[in-house]
Amino acid sequence: MSCTSSAVSNRRLDVGPCGSRHVTSCLAVVVILLLPLTVSCRGALRQDLRLSVVGEGLFDAGILTEGQIVRHSFVLNNPTERTIKIERVDAACDCTAAFPSSRDVSPSGLVNIDVELNSAGLGGPVERDVVVVYVQDDREERVKLLVRGDVRSELELSERFIDFGTTPRGTVAERSVVVSPRSSDASEGEPIDVLSVASSNPHVAVSLHGGQAGKYTVRLRILPTGQPGWYYGNIVIMTSSRFMPE
């Protein structure tokens, strides 16, 4: 009985290179092969994490009345394990302003980017970019946001640029512009009133006429007492609009 037991025990000790005597060396090989793969995968995953927009990165304000100011807050998420510092927020033009609620975005934290668009002086379809610039891993990164709208004036003008051409001194030159107020969603469907007009050039006289059938006429006249030379200026139309009173 003792001899049989010894023979069985000897056969178990001689099982292949991964037997009990070689278990330690086999495991060491497995660890050396897998460890670099694990580190490489985690490194690539972290590298792809960036400050990202929660929801839409585009805000469509729809139809705007010229002079109307719209505001919107975008939300950005920091999915990394480190604080991200916002260096600056760049707006496309002076009509757009943008401010972060915080310069430092904590790990897994959120930050608001408050954007304001002033439609004064704009017309038709407009798009304005807002770019959030931040530094991550010693590199400058950017998140682009977009504000869109269709700006419509409460006044329709027959002409926006008046050219008198060459006018001999001592003569009177006249031009007329038809002003048609129109209703908008912002004015709750009621057309605005034209109250008065004024000229920025002392050699150009202006007067307001009409008002019947919802239309006005602005008459412009170069005074015969004017000096020779080029005349430039603006005609200011004062209205009852709460967005663009002039």
Short mmCIF file of C-alpha atoms in Angstrom, two decimals:
data_model
loop_
_atom_site.label_atom_id
_atom_site.label_comp_id
_atom_site.label_asym_id
_atom_site.label_seq_id
_atom_site.Cartn_x
_atom_site.Cartn_y
_atom_site.Cartn_z
CA MET A 1 0.00 0.00 0.00
CA SER A 2 2.78 2.43 0.82
CA CYS A 3 4.57 1.77 -2.47
CA THR A 4 1.45 2.44 -4.53
CA SER A 5 0.85 5.70 -2.76
CA SER A 6 4.43 6.79 -3.38
CA ALA A 7 4.17 5.99 -7.10
CA VAL A 8 0.98 8.02 -7.50
CA SER A 9 2.57 10.95 -5.67
CA ASN A 10 5.61 10.88 -7.97
CA ARG A 11 3.46 10.96 -11.12
CA ARG A 12 1.61 14.05 -9.87
CA LEU A 13 4.86 15.89 -9.31
CA ASP A 14 5.98 15.25 -12.90
CA VAL A 15 2.96 16.84 -14.64
CA GLY A 16 4.17 19.23 -17.45
CA PRO A 17 5.88 22.64 -17.11
CA CYS A 18 2.89 24.18 -15.29
CA GLY A 19 2.86 21.65 -12.49
CA SER A 20 3.10 22.57 -8.83
CA ARG A 21 6.86 23.20 -9.02
CA HIS A 22 6.45 25.78 -11.80
CA VAL A 23 3.32 27.59 -10.68
CA THR A 24 5.22 30.68 -9.53
CA SER A 25 7.10 31.14 -12.82
CA CYS A 26 3.95 30.67 -14.93
CA LEU A 27 2.03 33.30 -12.98
CA ALA A 28 4.90 35.73 -13.27
CA VAL A 29 4.80 35.46 -17.07
CA VAL A 30 1.05 36.12 -17.14
CA VAL A 31 1.38 39.25 -14.98
CA ILE A 32 4.18 40.68 -17.13
CA LEU A 33 2.10 40.26 -20.29
CA LEU A 34 -1.14 41.74 -18.96
CA LEU A 35 0.13 44.66 -16.90
CA PRO A 36 1.30 46.88 -19.81
CA LEU A 37 -2.02 46.30 -21.61
CA THR A 38 -4.00 47.45 -18.58
CA VAL A 39 -1.95 50.64 -18.14
CA SER A 40 -2.14 51.45 -21.86
CA CYS A 41 -5.95 51.15 -21.95
CA ARG A 42 -6.46 53.37 -18.90
CA GLY A 43 -4.09 55.99 -20.29
CA ALA A 44 -6.01 56.19 -23.59
CA LEU A 45 -9.32 56.44 -21.76
CA ARG A 46 -8.17 59.42 -19.69
CA GLN A 47 -6.74 61.16 -22.72
CA ASP A 48 -10.16 61.15 -24.42
CA LEU A 49 -11.90 62.86 -21.50
CA ARG A 50 -12.56 66.52 -22.24
CA LEU A 51 -14.79 69.37 -21.04
CA SER A 52 -18.08 68.61 -22.80
CA VAL A 53 -21.49 70.20 -23.36
CA VAL A 54 -24.44 68.85 -21.42
CA GLY A 55 -27.35 68.78 -23.88
CA GLU A 56 -27.20 71.00 -26.96
CA GLY A 57 -24.27 73.22 -27.90
CA LEU A 58 -26.60 75.25 -30.14
CA PHE A 59 -29.26 77.68 -28.94
CA ASP A 60 -31.81 78.81 -31.54
CA ALA A 61 -33.56 81.96 -30.33
CA GLY A 62 -36.01 81.90 -33.25
CA ILE A 63 -37.43 85.20 -34.54
CA LEU A 64 -36.09 88.29 -32.75
CA THR A 65 -37.17 91.91 -32.94
CA GLU A 66 -34.21 94.17 -33.68
CA GLY A 67 -32.92 95.52 -30.39
CA GLN A 68 -34.19 92.54 -28.42
CA ILE A 69 -31.70 90.97 -26.00
CA VAL A 70 -31.79 87.21 -25.52
CA ARG A 71 -29.99 85.21 -22.85
CA HIS A 72 -29.14 81.53 -22.57
CA SER A 73 -27.06 79.36 -20.24
CA PHE A 74 -25.03 76.47 -21.64
CA VAL A 75 -23.86 73.76 -19.22
CA LEU A 76 -20.41 72.12 -19.46
CA ASN A 77 -19.31 68.98 -17.63
CA ASN A 78 -15.84 68.05 -16.38
CA PRO A 79 -15.66 64.22 -16.61
CA THR A 80 -12.02 64.03 -15.50
CA GLU A 81 -10.52 63.41 -12.06
CA ARG A 82 -8.78 66.80 -12.00
CA THR A 83 -9.90 70.42 -11.78
CA ILE A 84 -10.04 72.16 -15.17
CA LYS A 85 -9.32 75.88 -15.34
CA ILE A 86 -11.15 78.02 -17.89
CA GLU A 87 -8.70 80.56 -19.30
CA ARG A 88 -11.22 82.75 -21.18
CA VAL A 89 -14.47 82.81 -23.14
CA ASP A 90 -14.24 84.40 -26.60
CA ALA A 91 -17.31 85.95 -28.26
CA ALA A 92 -17.63 86.46 -32.02
CA CYS A 93 -18.49 90.18 -31.90
CA ASP A 94 -19.43 93.07 -29.62
CA CYS A 95 -23.10 92.07 -29.89
CA THR A 96 -22.36 88.89 -27.91
CA ALA A 97 -21.16 88.57 -24.33
CA ALA A 98 -20.39 85.36 -22.43
CA PHE A 99 -19.36 84.67 -18.83
CA PRO A 100 -18.57 81.41 -16.96
CA SER A 101 -20.18 80.89 -13.56
CA SER A 102 -16.75 79.76 -12.34
CA ARG A 103 -13.22 79.69 -13.74
CA ASP A 104 -12.41 76.40 -11.98
CA VAL A 105 -14.45 73.31 -12.84
CA SER A 106 -14.07 70.63 -10.17
CA PRO A 107 -13.77 66.91 -11.03
CA SER A 108 -17.15 65.57 -12.21
CA GLY A 109 -18.46 69.11 -11.74
CA LEU A 110 -20.58 71.43 -13.89
CA VAL A 111 -20.16 75.04 -15.00
CA ASN A 112 -22.62 77.44 -16.63
CA ILE A 113 -21.64 79.59 -19.61
CA ASP A 114 -24.10 82.50 -19.62
CA VAL A 115 -24.46 84.02 -23.10
CA GLU A 116 -26.18 87.29 -24.05
CA LEU A 117 -26.97 88.36 -27.63
CA ASN A 118 -27.96 91.97 -28.36
CA SER A 119 -29.71 92.13 -31.75
CA ALA A 120 -29.48 95.94 -32.09
CA GLY A 121 -28.06 96.78 -35.51
CA LEU A 122 -28.46 93.21 -36.77
CA GLY A 123 -30.80 91.97 -39.46
CA GLY A 124 -31.85 88.69 -41.03
CA PRO A 125 -30.45 85.27 -40.04
CA VAL A 126 -27.51 85.62 -37.66
CA GLU A 127 -25.15 83.13 -36.01
CA ARG A 128 -22.62 83.99 -33.35
CA ASP A 129 -19.89 81.71 -31.97
CA VAL A 130 -18.83 81.51 -28.35
CA VAL A 131 -15.58 79.63 -27.70
CA VAL A 132 -14.61 78.39 -24.22
CA VAL A 133 -10.82 78.11 -23.94
CA TYR A 134 -9.28 75.96 -21.19
CA VAL A 135 -6.00 74.17 -20.44
CA GLN A 136 -5.75 70.42 -19.91
CA ASP A 137 -2.57 68.35 -19.76
CA ASP A 138 -0.56 71.50 -20.65
CA ARG A 139 -2.52 71.88 -23.89
CA GLU A 140 -5.04 74.54 -24.87
CA GLU A 141 -8.43 73.02 -25.61
CA ARG A 142 -11.66 74.61 -26.92
CA VAL A 143 -15.40 74.03 -26.69
CA LYS A 144 -17.47 75.81 -29.35
CA LEU A 145 -21.00 77.02 -28.63
CA LEU A 146 -23.41 78.65 -31.09
CA VAL A 147 -26.28 81.14 -30.77
CA ARG A 148 -28.66 81.57 -33.71
CA GLY A 149 -31.62 83.81 -34.50
CA ASP A 150 -33.58 85.59 -37.21
CA VAL A 151 -33.61 89.36 -36.53
CA ARG A 152 -36.43 91.44 -37.98
CA SER A 153 -36.85 95.21 -37.75
CA GLU A 154 -40.05 96.86 -36.55
CA LEU A 155 -39.57 99.48 -39.28
CA GLU A 156 -39.51 98.84 -43.00
CA LEU A 157 -37.69 101.61 -44.90
CA SER A 158 -37.97 102.25 -48.63
CA GLU A 159 -34.28 103.23 -48.55
CA ARG A 160 -31.54 102.95 -45.97
CA PHE A 161 -28.85 104.89 -47.82
CA ILE A 162 -29.59 108.30 -49.35
CA ASP A 163 -27.27 109.69 -52.03
CA PHE A 164 -27.99 113.26 -53.13
CA GLY A 165 -25.31 113.10 -55.79
CA THR A 166 -23.78 116.40 -56.93
CA THR A 167 -25.82 119.43 -55.87
CA PRO A 168 -24.90 122.96 -57.09
CA ARG A 169 -24.42 125.42 -54.27
CA GLY A 170 -27.46 127.62 -53.64
CA THR A 171 -29.96 125.04 -54.87
CA VAL A 172 -32.25 122.81 -52.84
CA ALA A 173 -32.03 119.02 -53.18
CA GLU A 174 -34.73 116.83 -51.66
CA ARG A 175 -35.27 113.14 -51.10
CA SER A 176 -38.01 111.13 -49.37
CA VAL A 177 -38.01 107.87 -47.43
CA VAL A 178 -41.19 105.92 -46.70
CA VAL A 179 -41.29 104.39 -43.21
CA SER A 180 -43.71 101.50 -42.60
CA PRO A 181 -43.98 100.23 -39.01
CA ARG A 182 -44.88 96.59 -38.73
CA SER A 183 -46.04 94.41 -35.88
CA SER A 184 -43.93 91.70 -34.30
CA ASP A 185 -44.37 88.92 -31.78
CA ALA A 186 -42.31 90.94 -29.31
CA SER A 187 -44.64 93.96 -29.65
CA GLU A 188 -47.67 91.69 -29.08
CA GLY A 189 -49.00 92.29 -32.58
CA GLU A 190 -49.29 96.08 -32.30
CA PRO A 191 -47.28 98.22 -34.79
CA ILE A 192 -45.13 100.91 -33.24
CA ASP A 193 -45.55 104.67 -33.73
CA VAL A 194 -42.99 106.97 -35.34
CA LEU A 195 -42.65 109.97 -33.03
CA SER A 196 -40.05 112.27 -34.57
CA VAL A 197 -36.95 112.47 -36.79
CA ALA A 198 -33.63 114.29 -36.48
CA SER A 199 -30.52 114.86 -38.61
CA SER A 200 -26.93 114.64 -37.35
CA ASN A 201 -25.76 117.04 -40.11
CA PRO A 202 -26.69 120.72 -39.66
CA HIS A 203 -26.77 121.23 -43.44
CA VAL A 204 -29.42 118.52 -43.95
CA ALA A 205 -32.94 119.28 -42.74
CA VAL A 206 -35.48 116.51 -42.08
CA SER A 207 -39.22 116.51 -41.40
CA LEU A 208 -41.82 113.85 -40.61
CA HIS A 209 -45.14 113.63 -42.46
CA GLY A 210 -48.14 111.35 -42.61
CA GLY A 211 -49.01 108.54 -40.31
CA GLN A 212 -52.15 107.60 -42.20
CA ALA A 213 -52.60 103.98 -43.24
CA GLY A 214 -49.70 103.05 -41.01
CA LYS A 215 -47.04 104.77 -43.14
CA TYR A 216 -44.85 107.82 -42.62
CA THR A 217 -42.72 109.92 -44.96
CA VAL A 218 -39.38 111.37 -43.92
CA ARG A 219 -38.32 114.24 -46.15
CA LEU A 220 -34.67 115.23 -46.39
CA ARG A 221 -33.48 118.54 -47.78
CA ILE A 222 -29.98 119.95 -48.29
CA LEU A 223 -30.00 123.59 -47.23
CA PRO A 224 -28.89 126.11 -49.87
CA THR A 225 -26.63 127.79 -47.33
CA GLY A 226 -24.36 124.79 -47.09
CA GLN A 227 -20.65 125.02 -47.80
CA PRO A 228 -19.03 123.15 -50.73
CA GLY A 229 -17.77 119.65 -49.96
CA TRP A 230 -18.93 116.17 -49.01
CA TYR A 231 -21.82 115.81 -46.56
CA TYR A 232 -22.21 112.79 -44.33
CA GLY A 233 -24.62 112.08 -41.53
CA ASN A 234 -27.34 109.94 -40.02
CA ILE A 235 -31.09 110.36 -39.84
CA VAL A 236 -32.42 109.23 -36.46
CA ILE A 237 -36.04 108.02 -36.29
CA MET A 238 -37.57 108.07 -32.80
CA THR A 239 -40.31 105.48 -32.19
CA SER A 240 -42.45 103.99 -29.43
CA SER A 241 -40.57 100.67 -29.63
CA ARG A 242 -39.35 99.30 -26.31
CA PHE A 243 -36.46 97.56 -28.07
CA MET A 244 -35.24 100.17 -30.56
CA PRO A 245 -36.69 103.55 -29.55
CA GLU A 246 -34.35 105.24 -32.05
#
